[in-house]
Short mmCIF file of C-alpha atoms in Angstrom, two decimals:
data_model
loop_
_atom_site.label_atom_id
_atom_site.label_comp_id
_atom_site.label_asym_id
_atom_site.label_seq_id
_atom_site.Cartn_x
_atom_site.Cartn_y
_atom_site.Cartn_z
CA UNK G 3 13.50 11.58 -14.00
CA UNK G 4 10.99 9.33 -15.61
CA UNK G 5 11.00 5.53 -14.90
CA UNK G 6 7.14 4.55 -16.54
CA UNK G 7 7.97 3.59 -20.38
CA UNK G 8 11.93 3.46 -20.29
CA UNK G 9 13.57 5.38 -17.45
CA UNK G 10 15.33 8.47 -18.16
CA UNK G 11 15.60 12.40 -17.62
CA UNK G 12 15.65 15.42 -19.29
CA UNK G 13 18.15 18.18 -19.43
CA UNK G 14 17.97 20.42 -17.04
CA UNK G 15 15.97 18.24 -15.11
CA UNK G 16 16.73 17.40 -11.41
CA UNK G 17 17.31 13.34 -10.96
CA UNK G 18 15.08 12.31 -8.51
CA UNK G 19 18.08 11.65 -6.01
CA UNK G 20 21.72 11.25 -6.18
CA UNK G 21 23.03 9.66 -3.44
CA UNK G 22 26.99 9.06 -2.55
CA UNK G 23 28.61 7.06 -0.37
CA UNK G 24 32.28 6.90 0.75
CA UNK G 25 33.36 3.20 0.39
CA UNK G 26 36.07 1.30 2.13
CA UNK G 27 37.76 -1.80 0.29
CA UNK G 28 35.38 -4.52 1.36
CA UNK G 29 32.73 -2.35 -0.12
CA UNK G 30 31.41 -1.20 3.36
CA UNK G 31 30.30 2.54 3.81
CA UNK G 32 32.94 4.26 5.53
CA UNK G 33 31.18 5.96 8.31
CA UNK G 34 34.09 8.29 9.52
CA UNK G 35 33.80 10.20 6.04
CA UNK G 36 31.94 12.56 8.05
CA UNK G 37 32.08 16.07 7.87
CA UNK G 38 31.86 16.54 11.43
CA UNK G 39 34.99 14.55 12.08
CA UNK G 40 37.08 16.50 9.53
CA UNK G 41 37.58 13.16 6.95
CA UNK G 42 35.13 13.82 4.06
CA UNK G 43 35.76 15.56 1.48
CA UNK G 44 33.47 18.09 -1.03
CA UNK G 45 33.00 15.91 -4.10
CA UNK G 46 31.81 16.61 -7.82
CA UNK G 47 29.78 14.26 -10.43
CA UNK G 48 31.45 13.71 -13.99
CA UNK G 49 30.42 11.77 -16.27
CA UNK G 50 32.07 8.24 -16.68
CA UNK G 51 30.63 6.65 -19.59
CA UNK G 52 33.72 7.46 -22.10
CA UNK G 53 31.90 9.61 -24.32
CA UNK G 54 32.69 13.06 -25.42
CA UNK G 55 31.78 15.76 -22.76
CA UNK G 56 28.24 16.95 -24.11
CA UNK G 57 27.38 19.12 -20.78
CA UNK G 58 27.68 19.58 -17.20
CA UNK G 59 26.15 18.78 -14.00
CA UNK G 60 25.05 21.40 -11.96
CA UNK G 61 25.55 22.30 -9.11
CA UNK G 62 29.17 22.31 -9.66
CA UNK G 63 31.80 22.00 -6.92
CA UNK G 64 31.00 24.83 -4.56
CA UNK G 65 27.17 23.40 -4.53
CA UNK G 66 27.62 20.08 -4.86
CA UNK G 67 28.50 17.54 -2.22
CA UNK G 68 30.17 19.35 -0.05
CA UNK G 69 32.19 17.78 2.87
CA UNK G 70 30.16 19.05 5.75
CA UNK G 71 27.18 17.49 4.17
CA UNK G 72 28.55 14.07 4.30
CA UNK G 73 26.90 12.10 7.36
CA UNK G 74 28.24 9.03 8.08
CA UNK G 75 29.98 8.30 4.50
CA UNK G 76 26.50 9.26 2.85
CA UNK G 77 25.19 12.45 1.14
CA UNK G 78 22.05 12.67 -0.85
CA UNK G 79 21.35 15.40 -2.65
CA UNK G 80 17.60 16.18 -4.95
CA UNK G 81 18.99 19.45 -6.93
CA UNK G 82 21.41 17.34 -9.12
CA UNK G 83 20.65 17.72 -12.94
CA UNK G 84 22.17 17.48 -16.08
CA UNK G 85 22.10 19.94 -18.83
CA UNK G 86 23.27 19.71 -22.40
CA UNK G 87 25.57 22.83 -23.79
CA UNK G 88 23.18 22.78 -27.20
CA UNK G 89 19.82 21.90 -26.75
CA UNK G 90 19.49 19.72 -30.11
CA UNK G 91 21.73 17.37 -28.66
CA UNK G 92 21.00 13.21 -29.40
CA UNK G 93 20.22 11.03 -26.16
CA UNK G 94 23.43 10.33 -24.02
CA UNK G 95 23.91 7.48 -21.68
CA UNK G 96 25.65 8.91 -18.66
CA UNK G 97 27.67 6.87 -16.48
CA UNK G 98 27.74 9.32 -12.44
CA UNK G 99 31.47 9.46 -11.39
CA UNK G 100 32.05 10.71 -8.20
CA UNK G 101 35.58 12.58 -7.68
CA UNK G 102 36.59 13.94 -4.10
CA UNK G 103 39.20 16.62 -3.92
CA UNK G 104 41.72 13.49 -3.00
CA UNK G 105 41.06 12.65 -6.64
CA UNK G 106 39.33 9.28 -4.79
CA UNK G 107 36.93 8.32 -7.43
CA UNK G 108 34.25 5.93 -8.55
CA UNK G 109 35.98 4.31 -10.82
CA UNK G 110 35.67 0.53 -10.87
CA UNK G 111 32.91 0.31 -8.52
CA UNK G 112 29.03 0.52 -8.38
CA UNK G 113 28.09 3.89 -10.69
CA UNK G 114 24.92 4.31 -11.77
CA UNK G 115 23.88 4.93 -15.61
CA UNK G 116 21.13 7.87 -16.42
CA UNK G 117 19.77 8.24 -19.67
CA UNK G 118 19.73 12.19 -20.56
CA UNK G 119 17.19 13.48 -23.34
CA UNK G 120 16.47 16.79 -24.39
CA UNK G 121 12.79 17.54 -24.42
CA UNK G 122 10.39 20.28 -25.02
CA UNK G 123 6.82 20.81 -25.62
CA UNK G 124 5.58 21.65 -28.56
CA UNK G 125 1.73 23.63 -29.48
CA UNK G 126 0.70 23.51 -33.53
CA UNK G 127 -1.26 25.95 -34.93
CA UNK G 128 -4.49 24.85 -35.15
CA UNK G 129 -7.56 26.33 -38.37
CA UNK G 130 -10.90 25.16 -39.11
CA UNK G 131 -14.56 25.98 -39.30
CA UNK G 132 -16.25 28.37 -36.53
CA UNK G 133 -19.39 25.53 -36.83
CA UNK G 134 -17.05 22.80 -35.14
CA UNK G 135 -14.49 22.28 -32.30
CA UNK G 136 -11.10 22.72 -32.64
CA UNK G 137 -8.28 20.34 -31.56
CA UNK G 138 -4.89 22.07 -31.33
CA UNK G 139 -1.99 19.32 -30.92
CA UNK G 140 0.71 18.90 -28.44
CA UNK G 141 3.07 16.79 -28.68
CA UNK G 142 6.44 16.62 -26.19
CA UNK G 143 9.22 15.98 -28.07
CA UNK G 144 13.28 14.75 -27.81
CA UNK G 145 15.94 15.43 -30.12
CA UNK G 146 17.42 12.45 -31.34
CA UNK G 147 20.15 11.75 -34.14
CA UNK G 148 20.96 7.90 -35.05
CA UNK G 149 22.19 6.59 -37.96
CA UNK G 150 19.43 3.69 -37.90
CA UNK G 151 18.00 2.03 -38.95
CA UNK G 152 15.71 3.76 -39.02
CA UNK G 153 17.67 7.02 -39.49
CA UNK G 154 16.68 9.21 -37.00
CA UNK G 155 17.86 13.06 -37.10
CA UNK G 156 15.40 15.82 -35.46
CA UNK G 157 12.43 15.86 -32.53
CA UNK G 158 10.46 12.81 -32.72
CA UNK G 159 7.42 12.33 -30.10
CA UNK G 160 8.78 11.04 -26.99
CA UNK G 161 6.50 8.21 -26.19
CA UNK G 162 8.15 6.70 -23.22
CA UNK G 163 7.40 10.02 -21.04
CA UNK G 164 4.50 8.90 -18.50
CA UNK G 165 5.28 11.41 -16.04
CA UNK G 166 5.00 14.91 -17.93
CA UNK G 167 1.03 16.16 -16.38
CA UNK G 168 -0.42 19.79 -17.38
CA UNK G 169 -3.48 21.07 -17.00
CA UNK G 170 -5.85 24.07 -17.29
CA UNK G 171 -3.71 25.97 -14.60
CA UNK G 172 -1.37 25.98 -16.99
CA UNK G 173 -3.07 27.42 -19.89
CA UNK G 174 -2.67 31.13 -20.67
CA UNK G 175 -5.22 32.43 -23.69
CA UNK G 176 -5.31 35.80 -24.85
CA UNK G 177 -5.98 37.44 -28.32
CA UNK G 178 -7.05 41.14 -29.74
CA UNK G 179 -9.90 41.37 -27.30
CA UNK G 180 -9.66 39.53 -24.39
CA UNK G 181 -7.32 38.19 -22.24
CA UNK G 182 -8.36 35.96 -19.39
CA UNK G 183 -6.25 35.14 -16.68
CA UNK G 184 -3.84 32.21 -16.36
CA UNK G 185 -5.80 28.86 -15.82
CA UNK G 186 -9.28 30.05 -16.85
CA UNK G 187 -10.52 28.26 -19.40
CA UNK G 188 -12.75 30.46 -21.89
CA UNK G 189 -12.25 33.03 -24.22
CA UNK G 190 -14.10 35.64 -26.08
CA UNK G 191 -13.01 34.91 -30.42
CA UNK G 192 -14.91 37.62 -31.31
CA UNK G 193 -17.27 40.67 -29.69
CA UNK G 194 -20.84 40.89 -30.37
CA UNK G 195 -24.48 40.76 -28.73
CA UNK G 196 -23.93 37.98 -27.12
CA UNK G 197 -20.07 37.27 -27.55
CA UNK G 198 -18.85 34.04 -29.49
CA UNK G 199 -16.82 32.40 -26.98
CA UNK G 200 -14.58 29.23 -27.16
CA UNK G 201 -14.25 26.60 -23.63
CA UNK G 202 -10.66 24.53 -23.98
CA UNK G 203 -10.22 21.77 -22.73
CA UNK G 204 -6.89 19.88 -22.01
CA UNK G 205 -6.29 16.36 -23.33
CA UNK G 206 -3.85 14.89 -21.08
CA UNK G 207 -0.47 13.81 -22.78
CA UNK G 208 -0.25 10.09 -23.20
CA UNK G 209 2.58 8.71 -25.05
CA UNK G 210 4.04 11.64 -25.69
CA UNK G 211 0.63 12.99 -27.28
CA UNK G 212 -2.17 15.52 -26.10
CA UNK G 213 -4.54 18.59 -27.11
CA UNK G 214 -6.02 21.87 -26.57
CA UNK G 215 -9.47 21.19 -27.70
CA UNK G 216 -11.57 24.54 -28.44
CA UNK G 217 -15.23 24.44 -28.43
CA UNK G 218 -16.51 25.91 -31.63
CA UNK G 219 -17.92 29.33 -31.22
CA UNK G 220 -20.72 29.00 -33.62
CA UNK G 221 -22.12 30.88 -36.66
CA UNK G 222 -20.47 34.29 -37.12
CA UNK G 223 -17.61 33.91 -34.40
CA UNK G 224 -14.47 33.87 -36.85
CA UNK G 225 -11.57 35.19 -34.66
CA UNK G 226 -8.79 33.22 -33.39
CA UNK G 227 -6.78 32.62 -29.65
CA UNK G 228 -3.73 31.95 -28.90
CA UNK G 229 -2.32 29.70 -26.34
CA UNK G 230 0.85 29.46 -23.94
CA UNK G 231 2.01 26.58 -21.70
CA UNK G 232 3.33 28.10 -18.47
CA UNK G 233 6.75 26.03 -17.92
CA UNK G 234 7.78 28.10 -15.54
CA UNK G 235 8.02 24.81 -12.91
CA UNK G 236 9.47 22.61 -16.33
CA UNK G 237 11.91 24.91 -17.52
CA UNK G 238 13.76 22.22 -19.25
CA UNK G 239 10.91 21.49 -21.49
CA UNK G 240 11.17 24.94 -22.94
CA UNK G 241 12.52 25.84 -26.27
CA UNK G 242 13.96 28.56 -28.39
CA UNK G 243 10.99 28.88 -30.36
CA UNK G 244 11.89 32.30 -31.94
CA UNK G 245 15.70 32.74 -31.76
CA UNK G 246 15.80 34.60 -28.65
CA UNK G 247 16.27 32.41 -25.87
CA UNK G 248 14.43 29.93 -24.24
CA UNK G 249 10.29 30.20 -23.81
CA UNK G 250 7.18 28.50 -23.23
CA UNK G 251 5.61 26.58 -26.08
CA UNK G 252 2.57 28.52 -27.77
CA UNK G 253 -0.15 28.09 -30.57
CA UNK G 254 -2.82 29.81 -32.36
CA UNK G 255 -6.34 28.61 -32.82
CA UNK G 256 -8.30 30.42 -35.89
CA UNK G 257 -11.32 29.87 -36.76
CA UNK G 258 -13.18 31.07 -39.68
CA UNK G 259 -10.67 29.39 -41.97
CA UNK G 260 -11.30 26.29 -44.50
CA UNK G 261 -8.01 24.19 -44.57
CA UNK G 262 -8.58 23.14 -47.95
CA UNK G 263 -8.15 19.64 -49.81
CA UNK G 264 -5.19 17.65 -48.79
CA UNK G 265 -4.74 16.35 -52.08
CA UNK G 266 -4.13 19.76 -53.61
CA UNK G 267 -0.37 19.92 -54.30
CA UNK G 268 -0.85 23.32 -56.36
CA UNK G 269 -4.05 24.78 -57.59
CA UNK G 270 -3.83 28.08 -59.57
CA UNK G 271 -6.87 29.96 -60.95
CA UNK G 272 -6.56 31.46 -64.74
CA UNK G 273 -9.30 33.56 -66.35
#
């Protein structure tokens, strides 16, 4: 997880470690829970904090802490995550129960708390002049619903993550007429003698905020590009952009196109 602005971890996400340890009554590890001497037991992580069950952890019991993996009353495991059944699920303060197959639990003793968010990353479509550069935002994002104040209902910027790091190698462009491979960094808007090109360059995220910035292609080079985060290593920061499942984040950069006045509600032209 993430511990820099306000610790907590995604869905999906593996915790950095879980760690459990068989305890006797004095609170002393109990070193003959032991899988080699036949005493431990394979235990699975629930969640105690009360609330209603919002997801699972994973891996479940045949994965999880199994009893041969117990040495000395201790396990640690670095695969242990959290996901949410529905991804637009609000924040949930989990409260790691460990159960053995004894039904000895955590209960009543030391359980940690984890703070479970469901994120994503999130490109904008980006317009403007071919004369200037181009910023396209990104923004990562967790769902949230609160009744306030302030309300809070939808994917607000999530400005405690200090963690989250891309960069160029994860930058895919493509477009009509080119299409560069992952982690290069230019792009050909439009064909010609020479060819208007556009350079991106990644603004890192900080405080939940970043950019693809495109270098303008200059007079003549209207065209656009659009742009894919590879989350293939952060799958739980992808989204179901397009009502088919999960997928990266992606945005399209056009240039060649005036954005208009932002104090035009409605303008209508009568002759």
């Amino acid at each position: 997880g993430c511990t820099g602005g306000g610790a907590f971890t995604y869905s999906g996400q593996p915790f950095a470690q879980v760690k459990v340890s068989a305890k006797a009554a004095g609170a002393t590890v109990t070193r003959n829970y032991d899988g080699t001497l036949g005493f431990a037991k394979t235990v699975q992580l629930f969640d105690g904090s009360g609330a209603a069950a919002a997801g699972a952890f994973s891996p479940a019991v045949s994965g999880g802490f199994s009893a041969a993996g117990f040495v000395s009353g201790e396990q640690t495991k670095t695969d242990v995550s959290y996901t949410f059944t529905v991804k637009e699920t609000a924040s949930l303060p989990l409260s790691l129960r460990a159960v053995d197959t004894d039904l000895v639990s955590s209960a009543g003793h030391t359980e940690d708390a984890a703070t479970i968010r469901s994120g994503r990353i999130h490109l904008f479509n980006a317009y403007g002049s071919e004369l200037v550069d181009l910023s396209m935002p990104m923004r990562i994002e967790y769902y949230e619903d609160t009744a306030g104040p302030p309300i809070t209902t939808g994917w607000i910027t999530n400005t405690a993550d200090t963690c989250t790091s891309l960069g160029l190698a994860n930058l895919d462009l493509q477009n009509a007429i080119d299409n560069p491979a992952q982690g290069a960094a230019t792009i050909i808007i439009k064909s010609g003698t020479p060819n208007k090109t556009s350079t991106v360059t990644v603004v890192s995220l900080a405080a939940g905020v970043g950019a693809l910035v495109f270098s303008k292609p200059g007079g003549g080079g209207d065209g656009y590009a659009d742009a894919r985060v590879d989350l293939s290593a952060r799958p739980w920061l992808q989204f179901d952009w397009n009502g088919a499942g999960n997928t990266d984040p992606t945005g399209r950069a056009t240039f060649g196109l005036y954005r208009g006045s932002p104090k035009h509600i409605y303008l209508r032209e009568r002759y």
